[in-house]
PDB file of C-alpha atoms in Angstrom:
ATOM      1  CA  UNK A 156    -201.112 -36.951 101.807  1.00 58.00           C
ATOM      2  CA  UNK A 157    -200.773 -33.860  99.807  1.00 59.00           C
ATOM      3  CA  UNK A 158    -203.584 -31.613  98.947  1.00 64.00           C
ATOM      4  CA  UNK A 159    -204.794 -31.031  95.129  1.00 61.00           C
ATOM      5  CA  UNK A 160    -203.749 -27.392  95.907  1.00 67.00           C
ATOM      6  CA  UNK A 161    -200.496 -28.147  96.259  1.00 71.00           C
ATOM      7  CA  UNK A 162    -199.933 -29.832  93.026  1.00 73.00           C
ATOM      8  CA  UNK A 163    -197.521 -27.802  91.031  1.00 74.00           C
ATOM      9  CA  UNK A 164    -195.929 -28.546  87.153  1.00 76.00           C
ATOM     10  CA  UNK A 165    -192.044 -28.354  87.693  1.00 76.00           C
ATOM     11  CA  UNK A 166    -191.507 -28.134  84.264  1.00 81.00           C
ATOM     12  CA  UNK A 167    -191.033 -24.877  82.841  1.00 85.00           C
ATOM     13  CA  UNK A 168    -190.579 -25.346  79.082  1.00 87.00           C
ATOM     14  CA  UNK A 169    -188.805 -22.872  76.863  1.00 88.00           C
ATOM     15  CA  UNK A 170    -187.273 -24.070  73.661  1.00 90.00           C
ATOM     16  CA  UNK A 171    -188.910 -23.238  70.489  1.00 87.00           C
ATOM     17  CA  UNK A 172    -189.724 -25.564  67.853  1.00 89.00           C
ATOM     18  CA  UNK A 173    -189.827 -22.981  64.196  1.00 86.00           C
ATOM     19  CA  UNK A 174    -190.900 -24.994  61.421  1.00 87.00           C
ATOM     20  CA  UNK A 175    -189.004 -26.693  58.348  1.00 90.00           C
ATOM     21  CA  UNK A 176    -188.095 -23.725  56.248  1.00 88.00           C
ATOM     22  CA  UNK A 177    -190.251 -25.209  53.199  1.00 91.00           C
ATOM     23  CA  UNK A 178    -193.197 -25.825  55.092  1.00 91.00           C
ATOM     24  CA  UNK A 179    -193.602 -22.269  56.180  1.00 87.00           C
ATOM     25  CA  UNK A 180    -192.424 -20.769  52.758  1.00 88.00           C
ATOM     26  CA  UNK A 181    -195.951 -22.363  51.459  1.00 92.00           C
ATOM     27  CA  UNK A 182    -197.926 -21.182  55.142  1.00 92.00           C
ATOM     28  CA  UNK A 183    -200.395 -18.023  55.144  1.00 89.00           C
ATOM     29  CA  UNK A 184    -197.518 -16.769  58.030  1.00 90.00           C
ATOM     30  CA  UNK A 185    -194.603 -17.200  57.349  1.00 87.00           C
ATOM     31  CA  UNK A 186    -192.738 -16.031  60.166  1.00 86.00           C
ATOM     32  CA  UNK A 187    -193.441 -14.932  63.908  1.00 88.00           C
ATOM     33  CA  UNK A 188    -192.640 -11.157  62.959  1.00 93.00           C
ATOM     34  CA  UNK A 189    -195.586 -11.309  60.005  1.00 94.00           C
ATOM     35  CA  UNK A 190    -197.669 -12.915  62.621  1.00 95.00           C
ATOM     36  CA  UNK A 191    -196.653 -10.074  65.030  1.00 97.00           C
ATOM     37  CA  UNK A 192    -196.909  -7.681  62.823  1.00 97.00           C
ATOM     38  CA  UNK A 193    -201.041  -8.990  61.525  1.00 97.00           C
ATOM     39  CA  UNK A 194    -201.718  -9.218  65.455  1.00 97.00           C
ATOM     40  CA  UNK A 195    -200.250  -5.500  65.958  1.00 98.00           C
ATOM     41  CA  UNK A 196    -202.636  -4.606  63.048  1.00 97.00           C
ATOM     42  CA  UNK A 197    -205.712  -6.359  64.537  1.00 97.00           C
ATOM     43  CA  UNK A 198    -205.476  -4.038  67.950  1.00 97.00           C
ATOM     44  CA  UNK A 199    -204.206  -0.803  66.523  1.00 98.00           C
ATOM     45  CA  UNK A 200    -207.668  -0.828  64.068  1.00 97.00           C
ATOM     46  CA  UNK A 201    -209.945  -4.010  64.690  1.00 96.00           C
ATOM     47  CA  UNK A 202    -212.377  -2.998  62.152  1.00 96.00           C
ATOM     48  CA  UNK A 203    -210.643  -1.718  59.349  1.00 97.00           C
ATOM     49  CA  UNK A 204    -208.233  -5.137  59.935  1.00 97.00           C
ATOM     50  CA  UNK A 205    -211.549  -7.408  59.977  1.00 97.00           C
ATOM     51  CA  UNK A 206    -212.810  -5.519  56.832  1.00 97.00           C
ATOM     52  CA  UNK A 207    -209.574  -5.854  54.907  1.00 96.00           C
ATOM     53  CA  UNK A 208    -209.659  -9.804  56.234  1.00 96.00           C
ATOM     54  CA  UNK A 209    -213.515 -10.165  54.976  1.00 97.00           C
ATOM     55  CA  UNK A 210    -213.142  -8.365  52.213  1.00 96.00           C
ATOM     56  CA  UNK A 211    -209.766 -10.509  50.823  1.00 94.00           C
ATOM     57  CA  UNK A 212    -211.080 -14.021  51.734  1.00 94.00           C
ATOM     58  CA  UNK A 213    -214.719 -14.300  51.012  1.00 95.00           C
ATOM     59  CA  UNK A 214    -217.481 -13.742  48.312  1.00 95.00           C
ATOM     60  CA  UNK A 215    -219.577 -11.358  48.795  1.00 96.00           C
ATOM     61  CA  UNK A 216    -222.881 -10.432  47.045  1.00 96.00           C
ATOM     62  CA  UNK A 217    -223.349  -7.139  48.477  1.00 97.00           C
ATOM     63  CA  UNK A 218    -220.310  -5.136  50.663  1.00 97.00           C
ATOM     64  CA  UNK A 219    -221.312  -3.927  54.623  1.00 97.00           C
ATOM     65  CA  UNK A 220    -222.639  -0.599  55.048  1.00 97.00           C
ATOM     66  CA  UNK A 221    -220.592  -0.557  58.625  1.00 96.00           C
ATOM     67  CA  UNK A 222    -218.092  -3.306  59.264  1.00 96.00           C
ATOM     68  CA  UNK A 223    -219.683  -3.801  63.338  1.00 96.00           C
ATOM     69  CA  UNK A 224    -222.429  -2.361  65.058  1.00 96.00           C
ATOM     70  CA  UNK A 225    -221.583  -2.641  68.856  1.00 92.00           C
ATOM     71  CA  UNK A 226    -224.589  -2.275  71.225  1.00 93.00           C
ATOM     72  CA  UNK A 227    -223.496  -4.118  74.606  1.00 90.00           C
ATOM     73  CA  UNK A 228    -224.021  -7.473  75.108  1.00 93.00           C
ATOM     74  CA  UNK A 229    -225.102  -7.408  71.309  1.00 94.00           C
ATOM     75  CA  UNK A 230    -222.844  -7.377  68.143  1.00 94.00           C
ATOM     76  CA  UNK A 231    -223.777  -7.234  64.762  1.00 96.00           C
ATOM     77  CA  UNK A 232    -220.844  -7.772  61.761  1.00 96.00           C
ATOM     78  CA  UNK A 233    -220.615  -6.492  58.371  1.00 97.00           C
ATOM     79  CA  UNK A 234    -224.292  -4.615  58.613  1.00 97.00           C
ATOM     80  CA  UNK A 235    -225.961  -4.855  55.070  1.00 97.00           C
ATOM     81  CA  UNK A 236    -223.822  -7.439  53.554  1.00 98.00           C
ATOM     82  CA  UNK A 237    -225.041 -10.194  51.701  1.00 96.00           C
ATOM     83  CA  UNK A 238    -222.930 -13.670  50.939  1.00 95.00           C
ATOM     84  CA  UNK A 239    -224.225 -17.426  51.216  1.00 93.00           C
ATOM     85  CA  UNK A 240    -222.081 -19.472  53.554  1.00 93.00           C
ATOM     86  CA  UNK A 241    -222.488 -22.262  51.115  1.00 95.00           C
ATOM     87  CA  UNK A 242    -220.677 -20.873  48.110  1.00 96.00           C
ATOM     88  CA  UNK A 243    -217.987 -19.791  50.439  1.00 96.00           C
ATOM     89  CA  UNK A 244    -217.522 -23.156  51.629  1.00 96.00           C
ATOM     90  CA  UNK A 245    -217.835 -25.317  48.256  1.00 98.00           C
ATOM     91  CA  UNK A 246    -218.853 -23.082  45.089  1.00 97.00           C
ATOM     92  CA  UNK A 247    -216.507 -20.334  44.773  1.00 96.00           C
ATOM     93  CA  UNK A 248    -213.472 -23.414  45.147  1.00 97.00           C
ATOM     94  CA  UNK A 249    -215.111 -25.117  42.277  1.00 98.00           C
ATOM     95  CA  UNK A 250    -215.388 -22.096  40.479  1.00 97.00           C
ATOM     96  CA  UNK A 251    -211.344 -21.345  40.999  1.00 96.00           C
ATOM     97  CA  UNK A 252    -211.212 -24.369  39.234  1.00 98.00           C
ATOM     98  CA  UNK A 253    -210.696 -26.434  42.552  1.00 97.00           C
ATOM     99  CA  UNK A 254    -213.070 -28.990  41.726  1.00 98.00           C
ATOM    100  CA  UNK A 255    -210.922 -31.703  42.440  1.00 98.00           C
ATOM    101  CA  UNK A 256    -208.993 -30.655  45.338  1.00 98.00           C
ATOM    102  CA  UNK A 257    -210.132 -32.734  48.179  1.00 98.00           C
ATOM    103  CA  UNK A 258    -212.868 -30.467  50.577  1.00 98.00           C
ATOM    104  CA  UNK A 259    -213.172 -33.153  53.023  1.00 98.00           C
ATOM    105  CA  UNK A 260    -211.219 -35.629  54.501  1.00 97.00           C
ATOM    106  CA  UNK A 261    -213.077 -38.424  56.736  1.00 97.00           C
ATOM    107  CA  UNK A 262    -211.369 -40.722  58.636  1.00 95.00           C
ATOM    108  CA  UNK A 263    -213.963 -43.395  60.732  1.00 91.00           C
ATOM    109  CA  UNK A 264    -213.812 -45.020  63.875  1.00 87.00           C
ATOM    110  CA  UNK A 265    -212.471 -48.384  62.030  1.00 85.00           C
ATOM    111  CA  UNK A 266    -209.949 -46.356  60.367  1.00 87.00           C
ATOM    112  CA  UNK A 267    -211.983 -46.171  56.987  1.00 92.00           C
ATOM    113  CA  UNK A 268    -210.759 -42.761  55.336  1.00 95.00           C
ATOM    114  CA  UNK A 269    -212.917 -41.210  52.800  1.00 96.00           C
ATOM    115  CA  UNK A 270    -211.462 -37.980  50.663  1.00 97.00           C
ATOM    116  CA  UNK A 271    -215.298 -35.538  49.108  1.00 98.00           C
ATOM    117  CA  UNK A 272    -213.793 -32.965  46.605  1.00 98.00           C
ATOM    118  CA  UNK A 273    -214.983 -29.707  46.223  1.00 98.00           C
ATOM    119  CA  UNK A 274    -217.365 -30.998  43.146  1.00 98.00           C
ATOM    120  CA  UNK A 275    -218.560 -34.049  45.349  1.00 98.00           C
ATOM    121  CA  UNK A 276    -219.303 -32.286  48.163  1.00 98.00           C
ATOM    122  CA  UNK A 277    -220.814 -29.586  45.569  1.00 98.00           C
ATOM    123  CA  UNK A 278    -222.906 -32.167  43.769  1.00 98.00           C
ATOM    124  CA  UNK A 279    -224.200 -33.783  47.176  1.00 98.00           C
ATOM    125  CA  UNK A 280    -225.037 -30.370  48.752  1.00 98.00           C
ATOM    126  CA  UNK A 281    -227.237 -29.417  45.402  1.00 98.00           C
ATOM    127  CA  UNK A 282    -229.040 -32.939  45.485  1.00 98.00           C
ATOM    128  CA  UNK A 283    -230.084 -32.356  49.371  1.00 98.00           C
ATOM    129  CA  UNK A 284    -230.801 -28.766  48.669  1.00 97.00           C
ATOM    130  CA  UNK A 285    -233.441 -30.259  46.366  1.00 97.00           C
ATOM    131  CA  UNK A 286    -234.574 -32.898  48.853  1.00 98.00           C
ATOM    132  CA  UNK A 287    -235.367 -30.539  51.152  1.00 97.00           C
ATOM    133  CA  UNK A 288    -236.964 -27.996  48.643  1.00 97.00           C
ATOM    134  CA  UNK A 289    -239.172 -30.638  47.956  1.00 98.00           C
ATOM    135  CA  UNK A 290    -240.031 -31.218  50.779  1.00 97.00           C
ATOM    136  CA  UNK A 291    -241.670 -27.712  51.368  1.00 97.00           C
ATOM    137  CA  UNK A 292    -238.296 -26.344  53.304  1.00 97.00           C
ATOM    138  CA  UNK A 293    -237.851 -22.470  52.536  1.00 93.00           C
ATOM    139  CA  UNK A 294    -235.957 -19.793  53.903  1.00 91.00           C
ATOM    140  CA  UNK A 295    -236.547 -18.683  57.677  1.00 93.00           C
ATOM    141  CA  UNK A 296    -238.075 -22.636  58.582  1.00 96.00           C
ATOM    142  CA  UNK A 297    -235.783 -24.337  61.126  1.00 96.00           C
ATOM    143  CA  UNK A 298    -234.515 -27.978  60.382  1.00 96.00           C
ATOM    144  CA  UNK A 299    -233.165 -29.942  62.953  1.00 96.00           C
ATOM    145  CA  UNK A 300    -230.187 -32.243  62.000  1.00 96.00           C
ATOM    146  CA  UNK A 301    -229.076 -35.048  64.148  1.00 97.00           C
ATOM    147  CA  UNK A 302    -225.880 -36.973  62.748  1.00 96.00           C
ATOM    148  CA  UNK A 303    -222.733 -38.218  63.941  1.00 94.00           C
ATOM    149  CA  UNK A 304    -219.739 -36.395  62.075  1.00 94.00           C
ATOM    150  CA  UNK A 305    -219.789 -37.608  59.180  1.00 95.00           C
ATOM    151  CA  UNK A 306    -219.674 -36.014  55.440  1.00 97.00           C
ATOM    152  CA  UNK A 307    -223.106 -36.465  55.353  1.00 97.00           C
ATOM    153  CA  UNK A 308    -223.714 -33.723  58.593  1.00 97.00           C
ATOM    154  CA  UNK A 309    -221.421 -31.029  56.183  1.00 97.00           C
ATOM    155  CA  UNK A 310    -223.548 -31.730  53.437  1.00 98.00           C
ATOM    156  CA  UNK A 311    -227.072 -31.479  55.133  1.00 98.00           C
ATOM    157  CA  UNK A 312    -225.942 -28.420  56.856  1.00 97.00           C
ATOM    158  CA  UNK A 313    -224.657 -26.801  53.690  1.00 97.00           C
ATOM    159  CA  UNK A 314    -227.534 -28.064  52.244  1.00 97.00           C
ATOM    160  CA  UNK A 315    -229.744 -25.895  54.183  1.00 96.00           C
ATOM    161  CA  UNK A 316    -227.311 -22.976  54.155  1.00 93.00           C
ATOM    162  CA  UNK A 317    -228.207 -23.204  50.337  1.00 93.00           C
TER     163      UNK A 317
END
């Protein structure tokens, strides 16, 4: 009887698959040497590379002071920034005039499929926002959320993010 140590994969696979020229024309990368070249970038000068990457993609109400503050085991990004998770998520796409571009796309155990645009899912977070502000929730209290993934578990969690 053989031993699970001796278990080997036989298979050594090699071929490469590239995409349909049209799909990666419309990709964020659209070839291995870009993709090279962003990786080379990222190890040569991982914080100016992670500034240039925050900077480009996301909102920000107030830039870092220092892009990383390493103390081993501890590290602490963009030092003296200030953004909101939530309009990074849903509010700045609505403001871009993404609205109705879809934000989420459910699909259920049953196979029900459910599409929450970027003004849905911005309407819904705003509504729980208010629940919970109501409710006495403010910044620095904890809320626990227990919910099966669902678009309801985004919204509560952006919901508090707000």
């Amino acid at each position: 009887m053989p031993h699970a140590d001796d278990i080997h994969s036989l298979l050594k696979e090699s071929r490469k698959f590239p995409p349909p020229s049209d799909f990666a024309a419309q990709s964020h990368v659209k070839s291995r040497a870009e993709y090279d070249a962003i990786y080379k970038r990222s190890i040569e000068n991982p914080l100016g590379f992670w500034s240039e990457i925050a900077e480009k993609n996301f909102h920000w109400f107030r830039l870092w002071d220092q892009v990383c503050d390493w103390k081993l085991p501890n590290a602490q990004w963009f030092v003296g920034a200030q953004t909101n998770i939530c309009y990074n998520c849903v509010d700045r796409h609505v403001d871009a005039g993404r609205g109705d571009k879809t934000a989420i796309l459910f699909e259920g155990e049953p196979g029900d499929v459910r599409h929450v645009s970027f003004r849905e899912l911005q309407n819904e977070v705003c509504r729980f926002a208010n629940v919970l502000k109501r409710l006495g929730v403010k910044k620095g209290d904890r809320v626990t959320i227990y919910m099966p993934m669902t678009p309801e578990l985004a919204i509560a969690v952006l919901a508090c993010a707000r």
